[in-house]
Coordinates of C-alpha atoms in Angstrom, one line a residue:
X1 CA 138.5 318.4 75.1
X2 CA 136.4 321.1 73.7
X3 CA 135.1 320.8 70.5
X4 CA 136.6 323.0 67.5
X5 CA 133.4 324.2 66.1
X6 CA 132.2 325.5 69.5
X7 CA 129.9 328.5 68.1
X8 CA 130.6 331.9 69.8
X9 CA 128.5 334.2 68.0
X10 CA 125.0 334.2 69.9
X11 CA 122.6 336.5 67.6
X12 CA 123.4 338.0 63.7
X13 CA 122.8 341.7 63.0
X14 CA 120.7 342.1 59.6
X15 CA 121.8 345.0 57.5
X16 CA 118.7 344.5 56.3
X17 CA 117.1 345.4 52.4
X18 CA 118.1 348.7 51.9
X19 CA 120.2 351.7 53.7
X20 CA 117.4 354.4 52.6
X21 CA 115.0 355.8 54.7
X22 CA 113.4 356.7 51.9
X23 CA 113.3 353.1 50.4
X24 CA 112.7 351.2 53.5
X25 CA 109.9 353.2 53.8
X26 CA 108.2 352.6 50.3
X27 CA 109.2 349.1 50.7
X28 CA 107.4 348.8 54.1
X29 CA 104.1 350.4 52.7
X30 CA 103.8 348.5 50.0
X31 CA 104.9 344.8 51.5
X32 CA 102.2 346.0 54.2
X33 CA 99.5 346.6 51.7
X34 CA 100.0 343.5 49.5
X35 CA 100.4 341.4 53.0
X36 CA 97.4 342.5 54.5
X37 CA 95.3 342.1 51.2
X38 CA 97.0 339.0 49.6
X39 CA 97.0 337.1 52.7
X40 CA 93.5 336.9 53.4
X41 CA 92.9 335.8 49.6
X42 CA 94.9 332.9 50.2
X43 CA 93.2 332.0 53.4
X44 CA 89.8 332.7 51.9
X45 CA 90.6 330.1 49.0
X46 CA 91.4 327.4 51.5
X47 CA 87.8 328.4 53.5
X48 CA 86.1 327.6 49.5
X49 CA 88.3 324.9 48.8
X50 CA 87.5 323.1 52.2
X51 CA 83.7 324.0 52.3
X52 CA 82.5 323.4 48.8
X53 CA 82.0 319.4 47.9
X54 CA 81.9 320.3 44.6
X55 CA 85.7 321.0 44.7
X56 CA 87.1 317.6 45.6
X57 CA 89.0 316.6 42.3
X58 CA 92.6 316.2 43.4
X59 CA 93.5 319.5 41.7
X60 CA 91.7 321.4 44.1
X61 CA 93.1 318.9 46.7
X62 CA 96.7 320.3 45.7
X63 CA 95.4 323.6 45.3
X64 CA 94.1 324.0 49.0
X65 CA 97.5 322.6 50.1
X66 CA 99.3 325.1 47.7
X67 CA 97.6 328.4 49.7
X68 CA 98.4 327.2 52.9
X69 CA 101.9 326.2 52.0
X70 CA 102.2 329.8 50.6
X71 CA 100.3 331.2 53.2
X72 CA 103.0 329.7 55.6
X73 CA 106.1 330.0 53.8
X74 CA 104.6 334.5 53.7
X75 CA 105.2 333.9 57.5
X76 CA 108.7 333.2 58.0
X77 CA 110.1 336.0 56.4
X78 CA 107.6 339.3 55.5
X79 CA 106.2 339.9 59.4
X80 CA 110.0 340.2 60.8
X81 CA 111.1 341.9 57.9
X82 CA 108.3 344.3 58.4
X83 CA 109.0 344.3 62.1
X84 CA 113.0 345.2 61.3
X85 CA 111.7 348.3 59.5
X86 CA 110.9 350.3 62.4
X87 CA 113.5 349.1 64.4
X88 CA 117.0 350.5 64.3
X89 CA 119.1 347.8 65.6
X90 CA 117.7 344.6 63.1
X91 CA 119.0 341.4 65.2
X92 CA 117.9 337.8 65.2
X93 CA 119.6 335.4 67.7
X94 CA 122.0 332.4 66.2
X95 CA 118.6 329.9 67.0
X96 CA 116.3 331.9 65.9
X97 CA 118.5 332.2 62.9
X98 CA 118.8 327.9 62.2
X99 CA 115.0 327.8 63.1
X100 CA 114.4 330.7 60.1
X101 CA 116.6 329.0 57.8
X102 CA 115.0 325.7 58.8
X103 CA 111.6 326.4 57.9
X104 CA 112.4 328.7 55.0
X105 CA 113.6 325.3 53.2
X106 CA 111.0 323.2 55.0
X107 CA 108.1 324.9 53.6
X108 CA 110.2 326.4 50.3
X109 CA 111.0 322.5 49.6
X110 CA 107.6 321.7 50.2
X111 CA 106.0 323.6 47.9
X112 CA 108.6 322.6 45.0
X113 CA 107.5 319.2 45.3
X114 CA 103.7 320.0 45.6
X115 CA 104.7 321.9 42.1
X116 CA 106.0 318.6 40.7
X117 CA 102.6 316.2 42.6
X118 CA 100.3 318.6 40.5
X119 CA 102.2 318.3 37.3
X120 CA 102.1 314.0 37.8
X121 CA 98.2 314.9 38.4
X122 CA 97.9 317.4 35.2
X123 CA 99.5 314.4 33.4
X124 CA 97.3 311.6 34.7
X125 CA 94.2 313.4 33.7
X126 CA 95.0 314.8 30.1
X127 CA 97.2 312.1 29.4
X128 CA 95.3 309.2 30.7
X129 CA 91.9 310.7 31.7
X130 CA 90.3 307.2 31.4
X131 CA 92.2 305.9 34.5
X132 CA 92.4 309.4 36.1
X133 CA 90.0 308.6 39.0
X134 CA 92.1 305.1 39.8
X135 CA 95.3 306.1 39.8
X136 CA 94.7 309.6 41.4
X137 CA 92.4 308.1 44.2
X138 CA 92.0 310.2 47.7
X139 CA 94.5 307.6 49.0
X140 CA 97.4 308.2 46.3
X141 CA 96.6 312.1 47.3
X142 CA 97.7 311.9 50.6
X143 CA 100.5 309.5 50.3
X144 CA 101.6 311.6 47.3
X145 CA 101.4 314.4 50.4
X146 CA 102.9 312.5 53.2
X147 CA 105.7 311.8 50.6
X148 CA 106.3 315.5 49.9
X149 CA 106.3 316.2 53.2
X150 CA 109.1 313.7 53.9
X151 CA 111.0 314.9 51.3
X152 CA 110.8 318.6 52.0
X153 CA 111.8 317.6 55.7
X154 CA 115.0 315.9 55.3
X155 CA 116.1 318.6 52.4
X156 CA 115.5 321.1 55.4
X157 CA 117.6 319.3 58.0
X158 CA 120.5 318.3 55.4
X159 CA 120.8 322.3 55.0
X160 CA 120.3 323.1 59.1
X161 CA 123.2 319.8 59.9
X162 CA 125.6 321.2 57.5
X163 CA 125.3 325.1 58.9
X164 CA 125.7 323.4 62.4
X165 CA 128.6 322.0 61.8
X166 CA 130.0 325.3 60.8
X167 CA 132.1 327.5 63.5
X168 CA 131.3 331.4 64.0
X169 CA 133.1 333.0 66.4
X170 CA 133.8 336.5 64.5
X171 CA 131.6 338.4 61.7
X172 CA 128.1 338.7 62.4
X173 CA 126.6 341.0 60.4
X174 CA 124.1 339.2 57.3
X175 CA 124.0 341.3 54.4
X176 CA 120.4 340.3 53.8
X177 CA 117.2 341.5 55.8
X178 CA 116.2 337.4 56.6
X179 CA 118.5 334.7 57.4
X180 CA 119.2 332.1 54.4
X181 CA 122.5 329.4 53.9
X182 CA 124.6 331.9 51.1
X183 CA 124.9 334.7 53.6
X184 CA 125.1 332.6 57.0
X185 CA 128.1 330.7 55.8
X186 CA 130.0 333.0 54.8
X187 CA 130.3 334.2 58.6
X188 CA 131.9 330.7 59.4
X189 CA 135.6 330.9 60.6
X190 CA 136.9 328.3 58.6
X191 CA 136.9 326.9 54.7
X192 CA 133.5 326.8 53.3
X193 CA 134.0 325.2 50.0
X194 CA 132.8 322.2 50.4
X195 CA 130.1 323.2 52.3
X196 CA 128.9 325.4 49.3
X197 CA 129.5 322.3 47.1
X198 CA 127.5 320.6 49.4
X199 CA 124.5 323.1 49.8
X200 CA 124.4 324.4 46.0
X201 CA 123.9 320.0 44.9
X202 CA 121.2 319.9 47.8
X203 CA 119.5 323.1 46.9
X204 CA 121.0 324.8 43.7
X205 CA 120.6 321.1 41.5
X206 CA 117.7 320.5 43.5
X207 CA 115.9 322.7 42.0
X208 CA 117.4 322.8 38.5
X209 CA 116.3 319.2 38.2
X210 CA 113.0 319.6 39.4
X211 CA 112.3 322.7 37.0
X212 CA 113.7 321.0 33.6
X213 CA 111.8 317.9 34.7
X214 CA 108.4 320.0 35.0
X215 CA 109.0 322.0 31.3
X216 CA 109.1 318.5 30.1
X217 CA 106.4 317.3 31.5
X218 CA 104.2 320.0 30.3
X219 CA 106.3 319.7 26.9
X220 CA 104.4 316.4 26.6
X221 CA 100.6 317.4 28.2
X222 CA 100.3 320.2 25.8
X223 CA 101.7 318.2 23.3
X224 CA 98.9 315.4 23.9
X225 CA 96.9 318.5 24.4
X226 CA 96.3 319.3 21.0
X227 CA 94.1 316.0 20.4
X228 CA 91.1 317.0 22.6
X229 CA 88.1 318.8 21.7
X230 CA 88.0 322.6 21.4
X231 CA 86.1 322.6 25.0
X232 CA 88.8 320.3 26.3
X233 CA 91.6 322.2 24.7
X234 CA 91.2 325.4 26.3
X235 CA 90.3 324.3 29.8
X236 CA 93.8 321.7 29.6
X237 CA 95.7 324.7 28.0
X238 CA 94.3 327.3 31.0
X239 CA 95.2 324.8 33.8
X240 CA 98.7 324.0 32.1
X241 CA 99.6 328.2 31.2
X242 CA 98.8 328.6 35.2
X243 CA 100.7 325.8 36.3
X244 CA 104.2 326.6 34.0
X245 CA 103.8 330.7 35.0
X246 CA 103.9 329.4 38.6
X247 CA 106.9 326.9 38.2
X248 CA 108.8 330.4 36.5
X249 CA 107.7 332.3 40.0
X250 CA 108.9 329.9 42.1
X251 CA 111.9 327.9 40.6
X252 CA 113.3 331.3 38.5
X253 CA 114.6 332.9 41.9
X254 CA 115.9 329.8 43.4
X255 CA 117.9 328.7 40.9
X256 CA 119.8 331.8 40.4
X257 CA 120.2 332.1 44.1
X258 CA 121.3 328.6 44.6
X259 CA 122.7 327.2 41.6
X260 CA 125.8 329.3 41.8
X261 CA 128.9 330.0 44.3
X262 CA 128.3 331.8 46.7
X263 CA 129.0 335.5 46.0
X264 CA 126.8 338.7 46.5
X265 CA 125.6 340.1 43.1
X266 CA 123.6 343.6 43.2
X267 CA 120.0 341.9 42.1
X268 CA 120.1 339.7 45.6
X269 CA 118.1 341.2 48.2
X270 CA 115.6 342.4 45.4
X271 CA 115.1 338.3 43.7
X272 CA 115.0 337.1 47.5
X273 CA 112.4 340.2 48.4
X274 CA 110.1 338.4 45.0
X275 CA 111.0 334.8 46.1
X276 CA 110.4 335.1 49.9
X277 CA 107.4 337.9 50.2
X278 CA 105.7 338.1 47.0
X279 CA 105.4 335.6 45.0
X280 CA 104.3 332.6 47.3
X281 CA 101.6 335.1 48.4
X282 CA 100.4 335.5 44.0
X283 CA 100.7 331.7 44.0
X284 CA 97.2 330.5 44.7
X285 CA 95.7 333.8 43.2
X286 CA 97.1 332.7 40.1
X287 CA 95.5 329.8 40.1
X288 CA 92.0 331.0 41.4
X289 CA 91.9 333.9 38.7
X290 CA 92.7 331.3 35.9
X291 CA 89.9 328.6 37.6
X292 CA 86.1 329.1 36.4
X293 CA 85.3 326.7 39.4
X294 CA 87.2 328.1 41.8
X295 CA 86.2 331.6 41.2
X296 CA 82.6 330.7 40.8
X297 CA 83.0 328.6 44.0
X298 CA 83.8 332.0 45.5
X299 CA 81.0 333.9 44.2
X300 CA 78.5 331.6 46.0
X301 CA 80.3 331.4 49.0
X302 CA 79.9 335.5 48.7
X303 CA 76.6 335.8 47.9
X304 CA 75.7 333.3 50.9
X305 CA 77.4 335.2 53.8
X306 CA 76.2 338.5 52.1
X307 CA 72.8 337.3 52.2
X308 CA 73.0 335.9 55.4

């Protein structure tokens, strides 16, 4: 007997960001500019990260692994998108859709919990700085990682079983210029409803959860904050401004794209442009620009190679 979801539909049309030449065009020049520019910052900070010993603290640990989640997650979406520009039929095939959507979460997951890992490690050390080096040992770090890992996998294959599951055998066109769970199921031939219940409590409360538990958390550490030294203070307030300006970037966007039903609202395509292009590129330059030891990290590692 042959299964009711069979899918039919064998590739998606993208309509893309915008209709105008005129846009598309600006758009593409600028996305190009801040890529090609961005990019190589993010990589660059990796290349300190990984080469200076004087950068092993578990905050530049997380920071490395930060960049090249970032640096990663700018892959999936801006080079296609960029691609789809100068193209005038923008199509992706149905796997080439699932594996998009796949690593969008894989990655976009990922990098939510790393967000959450640095706050536990921001805690640990202004919180309980005299048992900082025990508790955040080298071997916490990296099963704090593995476990991150994990977790941002099976949030990623949750999303890719339930679109699977789903049958398209009409519509194709996605009103969006990348392919992402609110647009692909609304192409499904059949009731989606509970899938959207389904998706918003994997992705939508997800995320709320994680972003009211991280204002808490740095609720408390800048609470606590205020008993240091004047020298402690600032470098704890720095590292803590950095951190919550991030968890806006990244957790703003996805909660009002997934924490709601799933209808199309004008500001779309222009929030998903911010939280799939620009901002996990900014991430880690955040970061380095508000780091004296990073940034002076980078100045030797200049001066070296100029010399040289």
């Amino acid at each position: 007997m042959e299964r009711e979801n069979c899918t039919v539909v064998t590739e998606f049309i993208l309509l893309g960001l915008t209709q105008s030449q005129d846009a598309q065009l600006l758009v593409f020049v600028l996305v190009l500019i801040f890529y090609f520019i961005i990019l190589p910052g993010n990589i660059f900070i990796i290349l300190t990260i990984r080469s200076d010993p004087g950068l092993t603290a578990p905050l530049y640990f997380f920071l490395g692994n930060l960049a090249f989640l970032d640096a990663s997650y700018s892959f999936i979406v801006a080079p296609r998108m960029l691609v789809d520009f100068l193209s005038e039929k923008k199509v992706i095939s149905y796997r080439g859709c699932i594996t998009q959507l796949f690593f969008l979460h894989f990655l976009g997951a990922g990098e939510m919990f790393l967000l959450v890992v640095m706050a536990v490690d921001r805690y640990m050390a202004i919180c309980r700085p005299l048992h900082y080096s025990t508790l955040m040992n080298p071997r916490v770090c990296y099963t704090l990682l593995l476990a991150l890992w994990l977790g941002s996998f099976t949030h990623s294959i949750v999303q890719v079983a339930l679109v699977l599951r789903l049958p398209f055998c009409g519509p194709n066109q996605l009103d969006n210029f990348f392919c992402d769970v609110p647009q692909v199921i609304k192409l499904a031939c059949t009731d989606t409803f509970v899938v959207e219940l389904l998706m918003v409590s994997n992705s939508g409360l997800l995320s709320l959860l994680c972003f009211l538990g991280l204002l808490s958390s740095y609720v408390v550490i800048l609470y606590r904050v205020k008993q240091h030294s004047s020298e402690g203070k600032n470098k704890a307030l720095s590292t803590c401004t950095t951190h919550i300006i991030i968890v806006f970037l990244m957790f703003g966007p996805a909660i009002f794209i997934y924490t709601r039903p799933f209808r199309a609202f004008p500001a779309d395509k222009v929030v998903s442009l911010f939280h799939t292009v620009i901002f996990p590129l900014m991430n880690p330059i955040i970061y380095t620009l508000r780091n004296q030891e990073v940034k002076a990290s980078i100045r030797r590692l200049l001066s070296q190679h100029i010399v040289c």
